[in-house]
Tab-separated table of C-alpha atoms and ligand atoms in Angstrom:
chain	number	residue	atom	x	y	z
A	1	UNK	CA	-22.890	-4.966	-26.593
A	2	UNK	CA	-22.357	-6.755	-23.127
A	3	UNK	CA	-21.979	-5.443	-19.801
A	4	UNK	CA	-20.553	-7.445	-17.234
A	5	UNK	CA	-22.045	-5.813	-13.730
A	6	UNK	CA	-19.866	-8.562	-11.341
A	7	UNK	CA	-17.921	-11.121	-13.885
A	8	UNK	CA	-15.673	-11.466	-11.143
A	9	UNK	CA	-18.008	-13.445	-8.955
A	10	UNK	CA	-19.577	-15.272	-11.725
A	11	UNK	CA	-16.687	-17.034	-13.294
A	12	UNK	CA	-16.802	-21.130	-13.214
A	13	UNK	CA	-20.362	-20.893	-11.587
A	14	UNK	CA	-23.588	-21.876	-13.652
A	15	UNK	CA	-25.858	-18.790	-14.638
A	16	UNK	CA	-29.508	-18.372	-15.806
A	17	UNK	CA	-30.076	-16.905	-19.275
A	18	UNK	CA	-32.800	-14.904	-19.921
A	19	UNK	CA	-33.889	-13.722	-23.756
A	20	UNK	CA	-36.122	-11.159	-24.625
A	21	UNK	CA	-36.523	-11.843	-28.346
A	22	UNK	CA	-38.492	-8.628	-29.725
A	23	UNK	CA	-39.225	-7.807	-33.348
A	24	UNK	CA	-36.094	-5.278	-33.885
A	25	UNK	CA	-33.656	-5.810	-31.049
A	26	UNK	CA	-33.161	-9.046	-28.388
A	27	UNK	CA	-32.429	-8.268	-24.479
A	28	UNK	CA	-30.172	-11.021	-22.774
A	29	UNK	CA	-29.022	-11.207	-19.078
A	30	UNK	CA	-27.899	-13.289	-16.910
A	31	UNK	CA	-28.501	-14.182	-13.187
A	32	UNK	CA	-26.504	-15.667	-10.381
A	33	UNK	CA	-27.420	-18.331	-8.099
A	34	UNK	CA	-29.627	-15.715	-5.507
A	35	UNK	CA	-31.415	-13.959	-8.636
A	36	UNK	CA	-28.932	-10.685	-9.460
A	37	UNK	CA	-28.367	-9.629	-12.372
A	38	UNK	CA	-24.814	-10.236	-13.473
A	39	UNK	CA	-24.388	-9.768	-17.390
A	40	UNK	CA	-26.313	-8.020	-19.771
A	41	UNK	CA	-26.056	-7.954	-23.545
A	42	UNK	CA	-27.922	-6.303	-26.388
A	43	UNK	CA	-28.135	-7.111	-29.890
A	44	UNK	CA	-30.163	-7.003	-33.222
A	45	UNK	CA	-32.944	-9.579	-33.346
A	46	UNK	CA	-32.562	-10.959	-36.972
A	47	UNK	CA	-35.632	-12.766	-38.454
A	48	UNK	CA	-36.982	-15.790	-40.101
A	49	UNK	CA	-36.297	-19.405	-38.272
A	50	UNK	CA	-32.528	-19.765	-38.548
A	51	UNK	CA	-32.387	-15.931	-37.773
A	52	UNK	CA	-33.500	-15.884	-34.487
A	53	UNK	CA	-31.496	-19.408	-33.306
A	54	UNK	CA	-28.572	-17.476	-34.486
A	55	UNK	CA	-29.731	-14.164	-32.421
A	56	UNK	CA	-29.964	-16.563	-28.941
A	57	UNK	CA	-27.348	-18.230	-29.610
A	58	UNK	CA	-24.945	-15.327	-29.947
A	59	UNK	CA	-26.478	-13.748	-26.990
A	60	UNK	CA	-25.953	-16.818	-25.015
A	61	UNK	CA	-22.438	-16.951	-26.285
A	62	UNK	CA	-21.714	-13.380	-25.628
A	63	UNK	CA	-22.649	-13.186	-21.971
A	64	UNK	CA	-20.892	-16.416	-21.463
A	65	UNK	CA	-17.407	-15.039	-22.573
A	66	UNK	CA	-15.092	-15.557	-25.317
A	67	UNK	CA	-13.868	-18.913	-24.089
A	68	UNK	CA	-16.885	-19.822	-22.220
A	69	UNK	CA	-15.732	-18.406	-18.827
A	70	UNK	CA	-19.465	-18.500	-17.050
A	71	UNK	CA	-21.681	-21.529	-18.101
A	72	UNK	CA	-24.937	-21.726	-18.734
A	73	UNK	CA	-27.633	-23.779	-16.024
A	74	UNK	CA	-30.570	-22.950	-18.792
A	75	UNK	CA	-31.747	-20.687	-20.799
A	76	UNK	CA	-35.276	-18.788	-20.767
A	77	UNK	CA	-36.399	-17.291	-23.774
A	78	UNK	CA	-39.159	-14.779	-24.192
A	79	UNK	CA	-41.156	-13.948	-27.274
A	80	UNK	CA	-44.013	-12.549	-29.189
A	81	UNK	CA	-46.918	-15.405	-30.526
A	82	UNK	CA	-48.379	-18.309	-29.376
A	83	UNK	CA	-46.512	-20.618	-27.344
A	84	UNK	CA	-47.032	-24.568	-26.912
A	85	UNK	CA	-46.008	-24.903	-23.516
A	86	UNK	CA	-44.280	-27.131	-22.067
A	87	UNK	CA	-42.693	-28.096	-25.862
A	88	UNK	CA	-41.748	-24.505	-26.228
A	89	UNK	CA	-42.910	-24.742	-30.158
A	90	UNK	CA	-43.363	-21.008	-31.101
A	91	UNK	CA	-46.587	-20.300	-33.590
A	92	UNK	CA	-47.914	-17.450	-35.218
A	93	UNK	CA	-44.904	-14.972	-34.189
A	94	UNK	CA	-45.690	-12.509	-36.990
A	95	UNK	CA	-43.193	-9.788	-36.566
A	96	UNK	CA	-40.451	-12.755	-36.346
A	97	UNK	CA	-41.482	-14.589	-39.622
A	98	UNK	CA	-41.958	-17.371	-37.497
A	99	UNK	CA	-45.090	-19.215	-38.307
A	100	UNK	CA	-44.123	-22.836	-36.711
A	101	UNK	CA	-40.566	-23.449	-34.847
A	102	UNK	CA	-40.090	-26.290	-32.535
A	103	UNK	CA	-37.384	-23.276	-30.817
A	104	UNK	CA	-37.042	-24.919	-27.532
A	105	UNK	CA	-35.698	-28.605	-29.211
A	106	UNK	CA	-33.501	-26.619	-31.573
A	107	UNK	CA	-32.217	-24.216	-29.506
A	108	UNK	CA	-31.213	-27.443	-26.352
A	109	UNK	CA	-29.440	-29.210	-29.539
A	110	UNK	CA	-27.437	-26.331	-30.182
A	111	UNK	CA	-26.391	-25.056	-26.923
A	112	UNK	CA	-26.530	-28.559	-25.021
A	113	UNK	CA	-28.253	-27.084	-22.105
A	114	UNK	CA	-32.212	-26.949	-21.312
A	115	UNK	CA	-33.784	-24.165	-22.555
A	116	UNK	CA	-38.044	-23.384	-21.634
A	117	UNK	CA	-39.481	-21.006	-24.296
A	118	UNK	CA	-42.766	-18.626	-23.081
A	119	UNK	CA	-44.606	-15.560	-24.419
A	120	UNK	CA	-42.757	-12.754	-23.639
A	121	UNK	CA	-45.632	-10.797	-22.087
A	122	UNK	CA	-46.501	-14.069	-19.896
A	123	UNK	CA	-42.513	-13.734	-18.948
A	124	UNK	CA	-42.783	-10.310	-18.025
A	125	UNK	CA	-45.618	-10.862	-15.740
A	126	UNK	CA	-42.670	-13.546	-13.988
A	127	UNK	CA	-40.210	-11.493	-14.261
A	128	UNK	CA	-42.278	-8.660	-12.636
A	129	UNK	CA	-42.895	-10.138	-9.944
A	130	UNK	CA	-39.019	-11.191	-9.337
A	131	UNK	CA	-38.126	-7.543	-9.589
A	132	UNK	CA	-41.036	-6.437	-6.905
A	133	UNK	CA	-39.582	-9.207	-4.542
A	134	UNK	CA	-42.804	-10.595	-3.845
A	135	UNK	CA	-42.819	-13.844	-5.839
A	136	UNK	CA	-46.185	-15.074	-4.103
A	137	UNK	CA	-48.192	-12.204	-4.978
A	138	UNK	CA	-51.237	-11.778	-7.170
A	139	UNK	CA	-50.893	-9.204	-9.917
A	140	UNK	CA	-51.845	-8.292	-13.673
A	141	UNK	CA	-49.278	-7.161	-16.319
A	142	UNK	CA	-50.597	-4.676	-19.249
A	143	UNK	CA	-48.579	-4.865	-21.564
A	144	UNK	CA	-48.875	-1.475	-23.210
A	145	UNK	CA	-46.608	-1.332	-26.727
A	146	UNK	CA	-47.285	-1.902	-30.019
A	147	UNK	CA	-50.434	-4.242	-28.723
A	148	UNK	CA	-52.145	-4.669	-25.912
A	149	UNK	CA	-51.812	-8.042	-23.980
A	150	UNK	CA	-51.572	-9.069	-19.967
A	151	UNK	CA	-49.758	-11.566	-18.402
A	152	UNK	CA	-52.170	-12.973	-15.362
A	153	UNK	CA	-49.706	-14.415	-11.888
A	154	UNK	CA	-52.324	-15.543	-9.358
A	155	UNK	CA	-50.366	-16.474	-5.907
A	156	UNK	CA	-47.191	-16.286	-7.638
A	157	UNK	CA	-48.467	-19.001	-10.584
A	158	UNK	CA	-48.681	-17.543	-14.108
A	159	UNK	CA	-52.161	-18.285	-15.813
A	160	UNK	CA	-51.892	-19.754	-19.493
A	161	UNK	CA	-55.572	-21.233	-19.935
A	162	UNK	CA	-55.524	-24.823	-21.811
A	163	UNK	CA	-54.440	-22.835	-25.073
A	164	UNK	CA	-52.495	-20.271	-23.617
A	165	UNK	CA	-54.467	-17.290	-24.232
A	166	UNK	CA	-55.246	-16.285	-20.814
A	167	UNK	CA	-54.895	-12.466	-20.983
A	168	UNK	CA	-55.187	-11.834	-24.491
A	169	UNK	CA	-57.226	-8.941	-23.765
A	170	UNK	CA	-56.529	-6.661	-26.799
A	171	UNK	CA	-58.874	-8.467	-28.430
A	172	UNK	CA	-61.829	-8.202	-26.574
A	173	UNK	CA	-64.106	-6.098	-28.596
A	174	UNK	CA	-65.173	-3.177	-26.567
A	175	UNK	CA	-66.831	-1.036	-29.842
A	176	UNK	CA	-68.812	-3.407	-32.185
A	177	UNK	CA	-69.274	-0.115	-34.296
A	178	UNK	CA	-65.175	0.759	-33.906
A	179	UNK	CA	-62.198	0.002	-36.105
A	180	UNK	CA	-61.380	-3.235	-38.207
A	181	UNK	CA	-58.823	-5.359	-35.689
A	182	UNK	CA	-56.224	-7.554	-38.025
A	183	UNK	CA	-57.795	-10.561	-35.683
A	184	UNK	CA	-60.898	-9.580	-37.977
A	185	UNK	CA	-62.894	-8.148	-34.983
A	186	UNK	CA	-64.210	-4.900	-34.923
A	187	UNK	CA	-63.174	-2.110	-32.009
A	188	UNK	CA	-60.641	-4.579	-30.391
A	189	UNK	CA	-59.233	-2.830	-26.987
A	190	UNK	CA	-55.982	-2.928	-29.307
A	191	UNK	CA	-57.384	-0.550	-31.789
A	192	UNK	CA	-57.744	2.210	-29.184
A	193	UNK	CA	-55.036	1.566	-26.717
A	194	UNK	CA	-52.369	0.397	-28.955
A	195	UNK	CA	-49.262	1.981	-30.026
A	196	UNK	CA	-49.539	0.335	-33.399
A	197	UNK	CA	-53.423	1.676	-33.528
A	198	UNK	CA	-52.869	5.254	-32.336
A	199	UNK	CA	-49.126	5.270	-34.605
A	200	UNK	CA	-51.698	4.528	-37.302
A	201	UNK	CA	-54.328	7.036	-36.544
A	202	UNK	CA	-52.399	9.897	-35.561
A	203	UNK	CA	-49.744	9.217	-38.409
A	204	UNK	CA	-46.555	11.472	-37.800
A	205	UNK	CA	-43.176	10.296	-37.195
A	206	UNK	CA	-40.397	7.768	-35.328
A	207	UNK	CA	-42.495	8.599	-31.989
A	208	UNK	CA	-46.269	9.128	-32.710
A	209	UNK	CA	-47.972	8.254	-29.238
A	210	UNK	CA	-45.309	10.585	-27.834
A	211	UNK	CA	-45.735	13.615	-30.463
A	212	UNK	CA	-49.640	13.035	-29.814
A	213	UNK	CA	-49.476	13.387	-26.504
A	214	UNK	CA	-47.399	16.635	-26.865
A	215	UNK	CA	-49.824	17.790	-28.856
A	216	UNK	CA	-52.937	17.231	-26.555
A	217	UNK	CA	-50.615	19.063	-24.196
A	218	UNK	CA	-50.392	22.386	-26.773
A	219	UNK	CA	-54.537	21.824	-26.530
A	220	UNK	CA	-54.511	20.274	-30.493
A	221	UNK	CA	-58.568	19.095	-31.109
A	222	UNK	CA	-57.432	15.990	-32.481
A	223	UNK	CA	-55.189	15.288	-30.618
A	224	UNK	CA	-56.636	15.756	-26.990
A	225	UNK	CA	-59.780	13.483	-28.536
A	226	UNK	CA	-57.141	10.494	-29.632
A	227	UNK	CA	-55.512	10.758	-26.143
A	228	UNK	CA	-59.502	10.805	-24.536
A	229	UNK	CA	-59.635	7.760	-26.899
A	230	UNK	CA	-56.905	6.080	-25.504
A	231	UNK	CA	-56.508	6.449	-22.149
A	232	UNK	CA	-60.344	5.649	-22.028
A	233	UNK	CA	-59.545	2.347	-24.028
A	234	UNK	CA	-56.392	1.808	-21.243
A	235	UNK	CA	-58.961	2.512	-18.542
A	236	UNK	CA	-61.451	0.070	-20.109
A	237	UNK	CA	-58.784	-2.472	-20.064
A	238	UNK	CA	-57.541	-2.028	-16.294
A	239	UNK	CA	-61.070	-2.050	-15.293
A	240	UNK	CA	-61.687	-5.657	-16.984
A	241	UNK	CA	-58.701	-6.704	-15.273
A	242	UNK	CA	-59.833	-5.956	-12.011
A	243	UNK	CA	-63.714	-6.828	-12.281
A	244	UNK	CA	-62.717	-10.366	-13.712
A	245	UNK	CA	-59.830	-11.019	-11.439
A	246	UNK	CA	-59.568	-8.189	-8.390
A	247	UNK	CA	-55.960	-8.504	-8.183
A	248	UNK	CA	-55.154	-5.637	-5.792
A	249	UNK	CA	-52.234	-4.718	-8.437
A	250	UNK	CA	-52.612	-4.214	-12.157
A	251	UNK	CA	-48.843	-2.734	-13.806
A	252	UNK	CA	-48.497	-0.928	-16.617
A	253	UNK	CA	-45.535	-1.998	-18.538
A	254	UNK	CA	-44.439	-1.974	-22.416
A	255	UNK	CA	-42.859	0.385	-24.314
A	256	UNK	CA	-45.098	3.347	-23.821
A	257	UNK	CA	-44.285	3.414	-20.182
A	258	UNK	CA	-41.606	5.517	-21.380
A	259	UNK	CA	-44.246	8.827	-21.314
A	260	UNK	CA	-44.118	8.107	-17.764
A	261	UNK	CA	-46.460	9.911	-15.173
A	262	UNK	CA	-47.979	11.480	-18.401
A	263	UNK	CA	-49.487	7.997	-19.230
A	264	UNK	CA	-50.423	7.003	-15.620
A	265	UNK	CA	-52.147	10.359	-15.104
A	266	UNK	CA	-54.570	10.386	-18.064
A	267	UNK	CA	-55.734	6.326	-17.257
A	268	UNK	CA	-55.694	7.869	-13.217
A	269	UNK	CA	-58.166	10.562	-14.518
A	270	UNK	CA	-60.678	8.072	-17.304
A	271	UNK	CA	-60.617	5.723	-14.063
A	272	UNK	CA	-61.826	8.447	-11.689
A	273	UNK	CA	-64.427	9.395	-13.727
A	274	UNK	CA	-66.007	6.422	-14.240
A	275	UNK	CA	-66.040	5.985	-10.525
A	276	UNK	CA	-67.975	9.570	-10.220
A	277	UNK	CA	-70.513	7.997	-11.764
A	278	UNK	CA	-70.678	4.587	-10.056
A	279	UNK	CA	-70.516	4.196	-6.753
A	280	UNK	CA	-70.330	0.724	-7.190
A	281	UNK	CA	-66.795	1.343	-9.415
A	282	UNK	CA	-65.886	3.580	-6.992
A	283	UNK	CA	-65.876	1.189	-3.600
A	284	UNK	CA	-63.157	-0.893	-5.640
A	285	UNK	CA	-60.534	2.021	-5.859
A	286	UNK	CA	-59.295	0.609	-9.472
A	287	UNK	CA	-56.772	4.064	-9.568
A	288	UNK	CA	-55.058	3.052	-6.392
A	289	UNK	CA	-54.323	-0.716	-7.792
A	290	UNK	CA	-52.608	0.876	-11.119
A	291	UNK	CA	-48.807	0.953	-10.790
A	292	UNK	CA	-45.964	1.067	-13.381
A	293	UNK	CA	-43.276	-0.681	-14.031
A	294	UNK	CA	-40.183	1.559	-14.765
A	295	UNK	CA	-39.196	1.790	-18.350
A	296	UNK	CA	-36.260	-0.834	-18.829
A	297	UNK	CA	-36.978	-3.147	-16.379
A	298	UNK	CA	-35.871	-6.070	-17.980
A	299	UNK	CA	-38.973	-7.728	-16.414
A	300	UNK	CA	-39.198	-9.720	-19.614
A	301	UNK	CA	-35.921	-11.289	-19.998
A	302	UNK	CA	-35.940	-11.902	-15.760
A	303	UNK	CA	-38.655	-13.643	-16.182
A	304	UNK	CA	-37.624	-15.938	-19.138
A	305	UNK	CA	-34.394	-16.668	-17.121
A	306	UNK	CA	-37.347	-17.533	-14.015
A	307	UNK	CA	-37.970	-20.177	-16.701
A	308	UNK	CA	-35.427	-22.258	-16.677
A	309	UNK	CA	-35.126	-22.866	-12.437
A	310	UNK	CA	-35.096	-26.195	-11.704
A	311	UNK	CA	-34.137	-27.548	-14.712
A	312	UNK	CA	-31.018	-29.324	-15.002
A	313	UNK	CA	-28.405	-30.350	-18.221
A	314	UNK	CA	-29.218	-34.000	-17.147
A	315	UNK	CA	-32.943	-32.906	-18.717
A	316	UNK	CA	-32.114	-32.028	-22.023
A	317	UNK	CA	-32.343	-34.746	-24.294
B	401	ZN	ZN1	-58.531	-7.941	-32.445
């Protein structure tokens, strides 16, 4: 599905693509010269190597127009795994079946144009910042979905570390005693404030962090102690954030931003009460630096298309 917001206005003048390549569906948009979002198109992501070269490149083709009407400047693509940056070789991208993909070399020899491949949480963080307006500012990006992972932008610069884990936090073991991780750790940040972790725990159906949390709100034992659980593991992990970085914003983004205030008020509350009993936690006001980014931003797929500025057709080769 595509939806042209201004095709009009866009026609014969380069555009940025932006992908966000997720395990089940792939976000594409477009962006004009000043940064608005023109085009936007939705489609299945399908698997496996050739499967997800196919999904950009029909995503690429679809916002460009049947005959090619609006042309590409670059395209920006953001997805789950490890990313070799600035090769744009994807590794480890479970959900994807992607285990090793040169994407960024395959993906300029099919579409001719340069294309700059990123983790799609480390996009987000970008693209979050685009959407705020403030491109200089310092901030943290939680991604809260099926796992738990931040994107770090200090003074407008994304942080990748010389590996490119810089804000894997989900694996920071907060419970030595807690739950088997699939990293092989034990009581992983992930296996309390995941989706995937609580899905698992609390079992039930399509929505399971949702029917949980109605069900702490009908007063259900269970679950009111797996939403203490998790908005205490949340906490835990906005708290890190802040005490290793003090970025005077950490935003909570991800697919369970969807529960809305519901999520924000149960972290709000853990993060109180730990600063009732510190007054050392307390003096930094972690509460008032939690914000959220609205659910459907886009943030990720903004931020791939962030990617690509600066690069020009002459570069791919
Ligand atoms: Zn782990």
């Amino acid at each position: 599905m595509t939806r042209r917001l201004d095709g009009a206005t866009v026609v014969g003048r380069p555009v940025r693509v932006g992908l966000d390549v997720g395990g089940t569906k792939t976000e594409a948009l477009a962006l004009d010269a000043a940064g608005r979002v023109v085009a936007r198109h939705r489609c299945v992501t399908v698997p496996g190597p050739s499967g997800v070269v196919d999904t950009v490149g029909r995503a690429v083709a679809a916002l460009c127009g049947p005959s090619g009407e609006v042309s590409a400047e670059s395209v920006g693509v953001g997805i789950p795994g490890q990313i070799e940056v600035p090769s744009g070789r994807v590794r480890h991208a479970v959900n994807l079946g992607l285990r090793d993909l040169d994407l960024a070399r395959i993906l300029e020899r099919e579409l001719g144009v340069p294309v700059r491949v990123e983790n799609d949480v480390k996009a987000a963080a970008i693209g979050a910042c685009r959407i705020r307006g403030r491109e200089r500012e310092s901030l943290v990006y939680l991604n809260l979905g099926t796992g738990v992972a931040a994107g770090v932008v200090v003074d407008g610069v994304l942080q990748r570390g010389v590996g490119g884990v810089a804000g894997e936090i989900g694996h920071i073991s907060v419970d030595p005693r807690g739950e088997t991780c699939p990293c092989g750790q034990r009581g992983c940040l992930e296996t309390v404030a995941g989706g995937g972790a609580v899905a698992r725990r609390w079992g039930g159906g399509d929505l399971p962090v949702l029917e949980m949390f109605d069900a702490a709100d009908r007063g259900e034992g269970r679950a009111m102690r797996l939403r203490r659980e998790f908005a205490a593991g949340v906490a835990a992990a906005v708290r890190l954030i802040v005490l290793t970085l003090d970025v005077p914003t950490v935003l909570l983004g991800g697919g369970l931003v969807h529960l809305g205030d519901r999520l924000r008020d149960v972290v709000v509350d853990e993060l109180r009460r730990a600063g009732e009993a510190s007054d050392f936690l307390h003096s930094l006001r972690i509460d008032e630096r939690l914000e959220m980014l609205p659910p459907s931003s886009g943030a990720p797929a903004v931020g791939a298309a962030h990617l690509g500025v600066g690069m020009r057709r002459a570069d791919v080769g």
